[in-house]
Amino acid sequence: MSLPQSIRDTPRGYLPSGINARHITLAGILLLCLLLSTPVLTVFSSIGQDSDGAWQHLADTLLWSYIGQSLLLMLGVALLVLLIGVAPAWLVTMTRFPGSRILEWALVLPLAMPAYIIAYTYTGMLDVTGPVQGFIRETFDLRFGDYWFPSIRSSGGAMTMLALVLYPYVYLLSRTAFLEQSVCVLEVSRTLGASPWRSFSRVAVPLARPAIFAGLSLVLMETLADYGTVQYFGLSTFTTGIFRTWFGMGSAPAAAQLSAVLLIFIFCLVIGEQWSRSRSRYHHTSSKYSQLPRPRLRGWKCWAAMIYCGLPVLLGFVIPFLQLAWWAWDTRALVDFSNFGELMWNSLKLAFIAALIALGLGLFISYSKRLQPGLAMRSSVRVLGLGYAVPGTVIAVGVLIPFTWLDNTFDAWMQAQFGISTGLLLSGSLTALVFAYVVRFLPVSMNTIDAGLGKIKPTMDDAGRSMGMGSWQILRRIHVPMLRTSLLTATLLVFVDVLKELPATLILRPFNFNTLAIRTYELANQERLTEAAASALMIVLAGIIPVILISLSISSSRPGKSSEKEKRHDNR
């Protein structure tokens, strides 16, 4: 069989146009990878820079305090989130009790509450001048110092605050893993005489261990990235140390070097999480997924399940939300609503722009990986996915240094050539801030779109090609309509994350530019907690809808769920 004349005449070394397009796509991904990894590369490149003795001072005095406090905080938060994240996921998935259907999605609500906001709220309630201690003094006729009360502004308080808003990461991934487990495996353990507790601890948890570790790694990354809570409670961690070094000591190289040490911690977490998943290979013995039995709990077990699953929601969302709403109503006359409107507009504008850019880049990257699942593409996507593991403080330092250098270089050239001073075009504008948001939250968009694309069978692409469509026509006419839910979820997640982001905004915001998060932080730092409630409440309200949508989508993700519905419909 002879080849077509056009192919036989193609000189060796030249590629057909389709493959050229693929190479162009891969080159675009590699360029994007290089651009978005600039902050991390900048931080690492600063390790050998001269900091005029600032780094040596940190190493001799404060570095080990930062390391010890950060490790202690991570350990405490890890233990608490495992305690309140895994068992509730099992109870609402595998059993029934009053309120279990509501708790399925309500347990996710604390994810909408930023850690620094819940820290401010509980401090206002539990501090010396708060209503709780005031009630104790009035009721028992005591004075301050006559009774013992746990200090909220402590390491234990910070651990509790962070755990209450971060446990949904472990809960969501654990619940997903439990939903995807085959009932056959659990039934076998019961026939061998295992109690429900032993089936949970010896069978279900080991099967879900990779998912639990993945959720725990996200929690630990967020713990290391937190600034508002630890700064407000006066803890010496890496993030507070970077701020103090940058603004207090005025040493950008030392702040970058401290950021490099923090990055080493982050990369160790990422590698450890990937290693745990590669070593934990558990397989189900059956591909059949019958309907979950969900026995109804009765007696003390019912009450215990209701309390155990309800407390995280009560403490992590209901109480702080109601307190914020009360404070916002009580101080409505003190709030400058004209300025409040500007703050809201700034916050929504930034979040909307960053979400759209992250959505477009995430769709391009995820679909390119689907078209070219090669080693170079997978490696590039993995590098791009590390952005979420990097704290906003580190990204801000890594963005500000190269952007300032570009501004100064261009300004010097313009003055030399034309006698014109351009000023700070990048580092003094919203460009640097949006760029930092995209670097930080692009993985959120990518992972969400990846999950949606993974559910579209390759035969759909083949059908599109058989109709004469190109790869990008298939994306536009077939995949995008099928990905509407995933695209909306990705947009909302990035939107909410940008609204809550604090450290990067603090460092990179232009002069006289404020957001809701900044206003909340400033008022809380001035101990005007009640006046900060209105802006804090708006941030929380913006995050409620996305987290409920996420929970509902997970509830319908069990394999075989559609067939179960069809069987129930046929039986009717």
Coordinates of C-alpha atoms in Angstrom, one line a residue:
M1 CA 0.0 0.0 0.0
S2 CA 1.6 3.3 -1.1
L3 CA 1.6 6.4 1.0
P4 CA -0.1 9.6 -0.2
Q5 CA 2.1 11.9 -2.4
S6 CA 2.0 14.7 0.2
I7 CA 3.5 12.4 2.9
R8 CA 6.0 10.8 0.6
D9 CA 7.3 14.2 -0.5
T10 CA 7.7 15.5 3.1
P11 CA 11.4 15.7 3.9
R12 CA 12.7 13.7 6.8
G13 CA 12.8 15.8 10.0
Y14 CA 9.7 17.8 9.1
L15 CA 6.5 17.0 11.0
P16 CA 2.9 17.2 9.8
S17 CA 0.9 20.2 10.8
G18 CA -1.1 18.4 13.5
I19 CA 2.1 17.4 15.3
N20 CA 3.5 20.9 15.0
A21 CA 0.3 22.2 16.7
R22 CA 1.0 19.7 19.5
H23 CA 4.5 20.9 19.9
I24 CA 3.3 24.5 20.0
T25 CA 0.9 23.6 22.8
L26 CA 3.6 21.8 24.8
A27 CA 5.9 24.8 24.3
G28 CA 3.1 27.1 25.6
I29 CA 2.6 24.9 28.7
L30 CA 6.4 24.9 29.4
L31 CA 6.5 28.7 29.0
L32 CA 3.5 29.0 31.3
C33 CA 5.2 26.6 33.8
L34 CA 8.4 28.8 33.8
L35 CA 6.4 32.0 34.2
L36 CA 4.2 30.8 37.1
S37 CA 7.2 29.1 38.9
T38 CA 9.1 32.4 38.9
P39 CA 8.2 33.3 42.5
V40 CA 9.4 29.9 43.8
L41 CA 12.6 30.1 41.7
T42 CA 13.2 33.7 42.9
V43 CA 12.9 32.6 46.5
F44 CA 15.4 29.7 46.1
S45 CA 17.8 32.0 44.1
S46 CA 18.0 34.3 47.2
I47 CA 19.6 31.6 49.4
G48 CA 23.2 32.8 48.6
Q49 CA 22.5 36.5 48.6
D50 CA 24.1 38.9 51.2
S51 CA 21.6 40.1 53.8
D52 CA 23.9 42.3 55.7
G53 CA 23.9 40.0 58.7
A54 CA 20.1 39.8 59.0
W55 CA 20.0 36.1 58.1
Q56 CA 22.8 35.3 60.6
H57 CA 20.9 37.1 63.3
L58 CA 17.7 35.1 62.5
A59 CA 19.7 31.8 62.4
D60 CA 21.2 32.6 65.8
T61 CA 18.1 33.8 67.6
L62 CA 14.7 33.2 66.1
L63 CA 15.0 30.5 63.4
W64 CA 14.7 27.5 65.8
S65 CA 11.8 29.2 67.5
Y66 CA 10.0 29.5 64.1
I67 CA 10.7 25.9 63.3
G68 CA 9.6 24.6 66.7
Q69 CA 6.4 26.6 66.9
S70 CA 5.5 25.7 63.3
L71 CA 6.0 22.0 64.0
L72 CA 4.1 22.1 67.2
L73 CA 1.2 23.9 65.5
M74 CA 1.2 21.3 62.6
L75 CA 1.1 18.4 65.1
G76 CA -1.7 19.8 67.1
V77 CA -3.8 20.7 64.1
A78 CA -3.2 17.3 62.5
L79 CA -4.4 15.4 65.6
L80 CA -7.5 17.5 65.9
V81 CA -8.6 17.4 62.3
L82 CA -8.2 13.6 62.2
L83 CA -10.3 13.4 65.3
I84 CA -13.2 15.5 64.0
G85 CA -12.8 14.8 60.3
V86 CA -12.7 11.0 59.7
A87 CA -15.3 9.5 62.1
P88 CA -18.1 12.0 61.2
A89 CA -17.5 11.3 57.5
W90 CA -18.0 7.6 58.2
L91 CA -21.1 8.2 60.4
V92 CA -23.0 10.4 57.9
T93 CA -22.0 8.1 55.0
M94 CA -22.6 4.6 56.5
T95 CA -25.4 5.2 59.1
R96 CA -28.6 7.1 59.7
F97 CA -29.6 9.2 62.6
P98 CA -31.7 12.3 63.1
G99 CA -30.1 15.1 61.1
S100 CA -27.6 13.0 59.2
R101 CA -28.8 14.1 55.8
I102 CA -28.4 17.8 56.8
L103 CA -25.0 17.1 58.4
E104 CA -23.7 15.6 55.2
W105 CA -23.4 19.1 53.7
A106 CA -23.4 21.1 56.9
L107 CA -20.1 19.5 58.0
V108 CA -18.5 21.4 55.1
L109 CA -19.7 24.8 56.1
P110 CA -16.7 25.7 58.3
L111 CA -14.7 25.7 55.1
A112 CA -16.4 29.0 54.2
M113 CA -15.1 30.6 57.5
P114 CA -11.5 32.0 57.1
A115 CA -9.2 31.0 60.0
Y116 CA -8.4 34.6 61.0
I117 CA -12.1 35.5 61.2
I118 CA -13.0 32.6 63.5
A119 CA -10.0 33.5 65.6
Y120 CA -11.2 37.1 65.9
T121 CA -14.7 36.0 66.7
Y122 CA -13.8 33.5 69.5
T123 CA -11.3 36.0 70.9
G124 CA -14.1 38.6 71.2
M125 CA -16.3 36.0 72.9
L126 CA -13.8 34.3 75.2
D127 CA -11.3 37.0 76.1
V128 CA -11.2 38.7 79.5
T129 CA -13.5 41.5 78.3
G130 CA -15.8 39.1 76.4
P131 CA -19.3 38.1 77.3
V132 CA -18.4 34.6 78.5
Q133 CA -16.0 35.6 81.2
G134 CA -18.2 38.6 82.0
F135 CA -21.1 36.3 82.6
I136 CA -18.9 34.1 84.9
R137 CA -17.8 37.1 86.9
E138 CA -21.3 38.5 87.3
T139 CA -23.0 35.2 88.1
F140 CA -20.5 34.1 90.7
D141 CA -19.5 37.5 92.0
L142 CA -15.8 37.0 91.0
R143 CA -13.0 39.3 89.8
F144 CA -10.5 38.6 87.2
G145 CA -7.8 36.3 88.6
D146 CA -10.2 34.6 91.1
Y147 CA -11.0 31.9 88.6
W148 CA -9.2 29.8 85.9
F149 CA -10.1 30.2 82.3
P150 CA -8.2 28.8 79.3
S151 CA -6.4 31.5 77.3
I152 CA -7.7 31.7 73.7
R153 CA -4.6 33.6 72.6
S154 CA -2.2 30.6 72.9
S155 CA -0.8 27.7 70.9
G156 CA -3.8 25.6 71.9
G157 CA -6.2 28.3 70.9
A158 CA -4.5 28.6 67.5
M159 CA -4.6 24.8 67.0
T160 CA -8.3 24.7 67.8
M161 CA -9.2 27.7 65.5
L162 CA -7.3 26.2 62.6
A163 CA -8.7 22.7 63.1
L164 CA -12.3 24.0 63.3
V165 CA -12.1 25.5 59.8
L166 CA -9.6 23.1 58.1
Y167 CA -11.1 19.7 59.1
P168 CA -13.5 19.8 56.1
Y169 CA -10.5 18.9 53.8
V170 CA -10.1 15.6 55.6
Y171 CA -13.9 15.2 55.9
L172 CA -14.5 15.7 52.2
L173 CA -11.8 13.4 51.0
S174 CA -12.6 10.7 53.6
R175 CA -16.3 10.8 52.7
T176 CA -15.5 10.5 49.0
A177 CA -13.3 7.5 49.8
F178 CA -16.0 5.9 51.9
L179 CA -18.7 6.5 49.2
E180 CA -16.5 4.8 46.6
Q181 CA -15.8 1.7 48.8
S182 CA -17.5 -1.6 47.9
V183 CA -20.1 -2.8 50.4
C184 CA -18.9 -6.3 49.7
V185 CA -15.6 -5.7 51.5
L186 CA -17.4 -4.4 54.6
E187 CA -19.9 -7.3 54.6
V188 CA -17.0 -9.8 54.5
S189 CA -15.5 -8.3 57.6
R190 CA -18.8 -8.5 59.4
T191 CA -19.3 -12.2 58.4
L192 CA -15.9 -12.9 59.9
G193 CA -17.1 -11.6 63.3
A194 CA -15.8 -8.0 63.2
S195 CA -17.8 -5.4 65.1
P196 CA -18.9 -2.2 63.4
W197 CA -16.0 -0.4 65.1
R198 CA -13.4 -3.0 64.0
S199 CA -14.8 -2.9 60.4
F200 CA -14.4 0.9 60.5
S201 CA -10.9 0.9 62.0
R202 CA -9.4 -2.3 60.4
V203 CA -11.0 -2.2 57.0
A204 CA -12.6 1.1 56.0
V205 CA -9.9 3.4 57.3
P206 CA -7.0 1.5 55.7
L207 CA -8.8 1.6 52.4
A208 CA -9.4 5.3 52.8
R209 CA -5.9 6.0 54.1
P210 CA -4.5 7.6 50.8
A211 CA -7.5 10.0 50.7
I212 CA -7.1 10.8 54.4
F213 CA -3.4 11.5 54.0
A214 CA -4.1 13.7 51.0
G215 CA -6.6 15.8 53.0
L216 CA -4.2 15.9 55.9
S217 CA -1.4 17.3 53.7
L218 CA -3.8 20.1 52.5
V219 CA -4.5 20.9 56.1
L220 CA -0.8 21.0 57.1
M221 CA -0.1 23.2 54.1
E222 CA -2.8 25.6 55.0
T223 CA -1.5 25.6 58.6
L224 CA 1.9 26.6 57.5
A225 CA 0.4 29.2 55.2
D226 CA -1.7 30.9 57.8
Y227 CA -0.8 34.4 58.9
G228 CA -3.8 36.1 60.3
T229 CA -4.5 33.7 63.2
V230 CA -0.9 33.1 64.3
Q231 CA -0.1 36.8 64.1
Y232 CA -3.2 37.8 66.1
F233 CA -2.4 35.2 68.8
G234 CA 1.3 36.4 68.9
L235 CA 2.9 33.1 67.8
S236 CA 6.3 33.0 66.2
T237 CA 5.9 30.9 63.1
F238 CA 7.4 31.1 59.6
T239 CA 4.8 33.4 58.2
T240 CA 5.0 35.9 61.0
G241 CA 8.8 35.7 60.9
I242 CA 8.8 36.5 57.1
F243 CA 6.6 39.6 57.8
R244 CA 8.7 40.8 60.7
T245 CA 11.9 40.3 58.6
W246 CA 10.5 42.1 55.6
F247 CA 8.8 45.0 57.3
G248 CA 10.4 45.2 60.7
M249 CA 14.1 44.5 59.8
G250 CA 13.7 45.9 56.2
S251 CA 15.6 43.0 54.8
A252 CA 14.2 41.5 51.6
P253 CA 17.0 39.0 51.1
A254 CA 16.6 37.6 54.7
A255 CA 12.8 37.4 54.2
A256 CA 13.4 35.5 51.0
Q257 CA 15.9 33.1 52.7
L258 CA 13.4 32.5 55.5
S259 CA 10.8 31.8 52.8
A260 CA 13.2 29.3 51.2
V261 CA 13.4 27.3 54.5
L262 CA 9.6 27.3 54.6
L263 CA 9.5 26.0 51.1
I264 CA 11.7 23.1 52.0
F265 CA 9.1 22.2 54.7
I266 CA 6.3 22.4 52.1
F267 CA 8.1 20.3 49.6
C268 CA 8.8 17.7 52.2
L269 CA 5.1 17.6 52.9
V270 CA 4.2 17.2 49.2
I271 CA 6.8 14.4 48.7
G272 CA 5.6 12.7 51.9
E273 CA 2.0 12.8 50.8
Q274 CA 2.9 11.5 47.3
W275 CA 5.0 8.7 48.8
S276 CA 2.3 7.7 51.2
R277 CA -0.2 7.3 48.3
S278 CA 2.3 5.4 46.2
R279 CA 3.0 3.0 49.1
S280 CA -0.7 2.6 50.0
R281 CA -2.2 0.5 47.3
Y282 CA -5.5 -1.0 48.4
H283 CA -7.8 -2.6 45.9
H284 CA -11.4 -3.6 46.2
T285 CA -12.2 -7.2 45.7
S286 CA -15.4 -6.4 43.7
S287 CA -16.4 -4.0 41.1
K288 CA -20.1 -4.2 42.2
Y289 CA -21.4 -1.3 44.2
S290 CA -24.7 -2.1 45.8
Q291 CA -26.7 0.4 47.7
L292 CA -25.2 1.5 51.0
P293 CA -27.2 -0.3 53.8
R294 CA -27.0 2.7 56.3
P295 CA -28.5 1.1 59.4
R296 CA -30.4 3.4 61.7
L297 CA -28.7 4.1 65.0
R298 CA -30.8 3.9 68.1
G299 CA -30.4 4.7 71.8
W300 CA -27.2 6.2 73.1
K301 CA -25.4 5.5 69.8
C302 CA -27.9 7.8 68.1
W303 CA -27.3 10.6 70.6
A304 CA -23.5 10.1 70.5
A305 CA -23.5 10.3 66.7
M306 CA -25.6 13.5 66.7
I307 CA -23.3 15.2 69.2
Y308 CA -20.1 14.0 67.7
C309 CA -21.1 15.1 64.2
G310 CA -22.9 18.3 65.3
L311 CA -20.2 19.8 67.5
P312 CA -17.8 20.6 64.6
V313 CA -20.6 22.4 62.7
L314 CA -21.8 24.2 65.9
L315 CA -18.3 25.4 66.9
G316 CA -16.8 25.9 63.5
F317 CA -19.7 27.7 61.8
V318 CA -23.0 28.3 63.7
I319 CA -21.7 30.0 66.8
P320 CA -19.1 32.3 65.0
F321 CA -21.6 33.1 62.3
L322 CA -24.4 34.1 64.7
Q323 CA -21.9 36.1 66.7
L324 CA -20.7 37.9 63.6
A325 CA -24.3 38.6 62.6
W326 CA -25.1 40.0 66.1
W327 CA -22.0 42.2 66.1
A328 CA -22.7 43.5 62.6
W329 CA -26.3 44.4 63.6
D330 CA -25.2 45.9 66.8
T331 CA -22.5 48.2 65.2
R332 CA -24.5 49.1 62.0
A333 CA -24.4 52.7 63.0
L334 CA -20.6 52.7 63.3
V335 CA -19.9 51.2 59.9
D336 CA -19.0 53.5 57.1
F337 CA -21.1 51.9 54.4
S338 CA -19.9 54.3 51.7
N339 CA -16.3 53.0 52.2
F340 CA -17.7 49.5 52.7
G341 CA -19.1 49.6 49.2
E342 CA -15.7 50.4 47.8
L343 CA -14.1 47.6 49.8
M344 CA -16.7 45.1 48.5
W345 CA -16.2 46.3 44.9
N346 CA -12.4 45.9 45.2
S347 CA -12.7 42.5 46.7
L348 CA -15.2 41.2 44.1
K349 CA -13.2 42.7 41.3
L350 CA -10.0 41.1 42.3
A351 CA -11.7 37.7 42.9
F352 CA -13.6 37.8 39.6
I353 CA -10.5 38.7 37.5
A354 CA -8.3 36.1 39.2
A355 CA -11.1 33.4 38.9
L356 CA -11.6 34.0 35.2
I357 CA -7.8 33.9 34.5
A358 CA -7.4 30.7 36.6
L359 CA -10.4 29.2 34.8
G360 CA -9.1 29.9 31.3
L361 CA -5.5 28.7 32.2
G362 CA -6.9 25.6 34.0
L363 CA -9.0 24.6 31.1
F364 CA -6.2 25.0 28.6
I365 CA -3.7 23.1 30.8
S366 CA -6.1 20.2 31.7
Y367 CA -7.2 19.7 28.1
S368 CA -3.7 19.9 26.8
K369 CA -2.7 17.2 29.3
R370 CA -5.6 15.1 28.0
L371 CA -4.4 15.5 24.4
Q372 CA -0.7 14.8 25.2
P373 CA -0.3 12.6 28.3
G374 CA 3.5 12.5 27.9
L375 CA 6.2 12.8 30.5
A376 CA 7.1 16.4 29.7
M377 CA 3.4 17.4 29.9
R378 CA 2.8 15.5 33.1
S379 CA 6.0 17.0 34.7
S380 CA 5.0 20.5 33.7
V381 CA 1.5 20.1 35.1
R382 CA 2.9 18.7 38.3
V383 CA 5.1 21.8 38.7
L384 CA 2.2 24.1 38.1
G385 CA 0.2 22.2 40.7
L386 CA 2.7 23.0 43.5
G387 CA 1.4 26.6 43.7
Y388 CA -1.3 25.8 46.1
A389 CA 1.2 24.2 48.4
V390 CA 3.2 27.5 48.6
P391 CA 2.0 30.0 51.2
G392 CA 0.7 33.4 50.1
T393 CA 3.5 35.1 52.0
V394 CA 6.2 33.2 50.1
I395 CA 4.5 33.8 46.8
A396 CA 4.2 37.5 47.6
V397 CA 7.9 37.8 48.4
G398 CA 8.8 35.8 45.2
V399 CA 6.6 38.1 43.1
L400 CA 7.7 41.4 44.5
I401 CA 11.4 40.9 44.0
P402 CA 11.4 40.2 40.2
F403 CA 8.6 42.7 39.6
T404 CA 10.5 45.4 41.4
W405 CA 13.6 44.6 39.5
L406 CA 11.7 44.8 36.2
D407 CA 10.2 48.1 37.2
N408 CA 13.5 49.6 38.2
T409 CA 15.3 48.4 35.1
F410 CA 12.7 49.7 32.7
D411 CA 12.5 53.0 34.6
A412 CA 16.3 53.4 34.4
W413 CA 16.2 52.7 30.7
M414 CA 13.4 55.1 30.0
Q415 CA 15.1 57.9 32.0
A416 CA 18.4 57.2 30.1
Q417 CA 16.8 57.2 26.7
F418 CA 13.9 59.6 26.9
G419 CA 14.2 61.4 30.3
I420 CA 10.9 59.9 31.5
S421 CA 10.3 58.2 34.8
T422 CA 7.8 55.4 34.5
G423 CA 7.5 54.6 38.2
L424 CA 6.3 51.3 39.5
L425 CA 4.2 49.8 36.6
L426 CA 4.1 46.2 37.9
S427 CA 5.0 46.0 41.5
G428 CA 2.8 49.1 42.4
S429 CA -0.3 47.9 40.6
L430 CA -2.9 45.2 40.7
T431 CA -1.0 43.2 38.1
A432 CA 1.4 41.8 40.7
L433 CA -1.5 40.9 43.1
V434 CA -3.5 39.1 40.4
F435 CA -0.4 37.3 39.2
A436 CA 0.2 36.1 42.8
Y437 CA -3.4 34.9 43.1
V438 CA -3.2 33.0 39.9
V439 CA 0.1 31.3 40.9
R440 CA -1.5 30.4 44.3
F441 CA -4.9 29.2 43.2
L442 CA -4.4 27.9 39.6
P443 CA -4.1 24.3 41.0
V444 CA -7.6 24.6 42.5
S445 CA -9.0 25.3 39.1
M446 CA -6.8 22.6 37.4
N447 CA -7.8 19.9 39.8
T448 CA -11.5 20.6 39.5
I449 CA -11.5 20.6 35.7
D450 CA -9.3 17.5 35.7
A451 CA -11.9 15.7 37.7
G452 CA -14.6 16.7 35.3
L453 CA -12.6 15.8 32.2
G454 CA -11.8 12.4 33.7
K455 CA -15.5 11.5 33.7
I456 CA -15.8 12.1 29.9
K457 CA -15.0 9.0 28.0
P458 CA -12.4 9.1 25.2
T459 CA -15.0 7.8 22.8
M460 CA -16.6 11.2 22.9
D461 CA -13.4 12.7 21.4
D462 CA -13.3 9.9 18.8
A463 CA -16.9 10.7 17.9
G464 CA -16.0 14.3 17.4
R465 CA -13.0 13.6 15.2
S466 CA -15.2 11.2 13.1
M467 CA -17.4 14.3 12.4
G468 CA -14.4 16.3 11.2
M469 CA -13.8 18.4 14.3
G470 CA -10.4 19.5 15.4
S471 CA -9.1 19.1 19.0
W472 CA -10.1 22.6 20.1
Q473 CA -13.5 22.3 18.3
I474 CA -14.1 19.2 20.3
L475 CA -13.3 21.2 23.5
R476 CA -15.6 24.0 22.6
R477 CA -18.6 22.1 21.2
I478 CA -18.5 18.8 23.3
H479 CA -16.4 19.1 26.4
V480 CA -17.3 22.6 27.6
P481 CA -21.1 22.0 27.6
M482 CA -20.5 18.7 29.5
L483 CA -18.1 20.5 31.9
R484 CA -20.4 23.3 32.9
T485 CA -20.8 22.2 36.5
S486 CA -17.0 21.6 36.9
L487 CA -16.2 25.0 35.3
L488 CA -18.6 26.7 37.6
T489 CA -17.3 25.0 40.7
A490 CA -13.7 25.8 39.7
T491 CA -14.6 29.5 39.2
L492 CA -16.4 29.7 42.6
L493 CA -13.7 27.9 44.5
V494 CA -11.0 30.3 43.2
F495 CA -13.3 33.3 43.7
V496 CA -13.9 32.4 47.4
D497 CA -10.2 31.6 48.0
V498 CA -9.2 35.0 46.6
L499 CA -11.7 36.7 48.9
K500 CA -10.2 35.0 51.9
E501 CA -6.5 35.4 51.0
L502 CA -4.8 37.7 53.4
P503 CA -0.9 37.6 53.5
A504 CA -0.4 38.1 49.7
T505 CA -2.9 40.9 49.6
L506 CA -1.2 42.6 52.6
I507 CA 2.2 42.6 50.9
L508 CA 1.3 43.3 47.3
R509 CA -1.7 45.6 47.4
P510 CA -1.2 49.0 45.8
F511 CA -1.1 52.1 48.0
N512 CA -4.5 53.1 49.4
F513 CA -6.1 50.0 48.0
N514 CA -8.1 47.9 50.6
T515 CA -10.3 44.8 50.4
L516 CA -12.7 43.2 52.8
A517 CA -10.0 40.9 54.1
I518 CA -7.6 43.8 54.7
R519 CA -10.3 45.9 56.4
T520 CA -11.3 42.9 58.7
Y521 CA -7.6 42.4 59.6
E522 CA -6.9 46.1 60.3
L523 CA -10.0 46.5 62.6
A524 CA -9.2 43.3 64.4
N525 CA -5.6 44.3 65.0
Q526 CA -6.9 47.6 66.5
E527 CA -9.1 45.5 68.8
R528 CA -12.3 46.8 67.1
L529 CA -13.6 43.3 66.7
T530 CA -17.3 44.2 66.6
E531 CA -16.8 46.7 63.9
A532 CA -14.9 44.1 61.8
A533 CA -17.9 41.9 61.9
A534 CA -19.7 43.4 58.8
S535 CA -16.8 42.8 56.4
A536 CA -16.0 39.4 57.9
L537 CA -19.7 38.4 57.5
M538 CA -19.6 39.3 53.8
I539 CA -16.5 37.1 53.3
V540 CA -18.3 34.2 55.0
L541 CA -21.5 34.6 53.1
A542 CA -19.6 34.6 49.8
G543 CA -18.2 31.2 50.6
I544 CA -21.3 29.3 51.7
I545 CA -22.8 28.5 48.3
P546 CA -19.7 26.9 46.8
V547 CA -19.0 24.6 49.7
I548 CA -22.6 23.4 49.7
L549 CA -22.4 22.7 46.0
I550 CA -19.1 20.8 46.5
S551 CA -20.7 18.6 49.2
L552 CA -23.8 17.9 47.1
S553 CA -21.6 16.9 44.1
I554 CA -19.6 14.5 46.3
S555 CA -22.9 13.0 47.7
S556 CA -23.8 12.0 44.1
S557 CA -20.3 10.7 43.1
R558 CA -20.7 7.1 44.4
P559 CA -20.0 4.6 41.5
G560 CA -23.2 2.8 40.6
K561 CA -25.4 5.5 42.0
S562 CA -27.2 6.2 38.7
S563 CA -27.9 2.5 38.3
E564 CA -29.3 2.3 41.9
K565 CA -31.7 5.2 41.0
E566 CA -32.7 3.3 37.8
K567 CA -33.4 0.1 39.8
R568 CA -35.6 2.0 42.3
H569 CA -37.4 3.7 39.4
D570 CA -38.0 0.3 37.7
N571 CA -39.3 -1.2 40.9
R572 CA -41.9 1.4 41.1

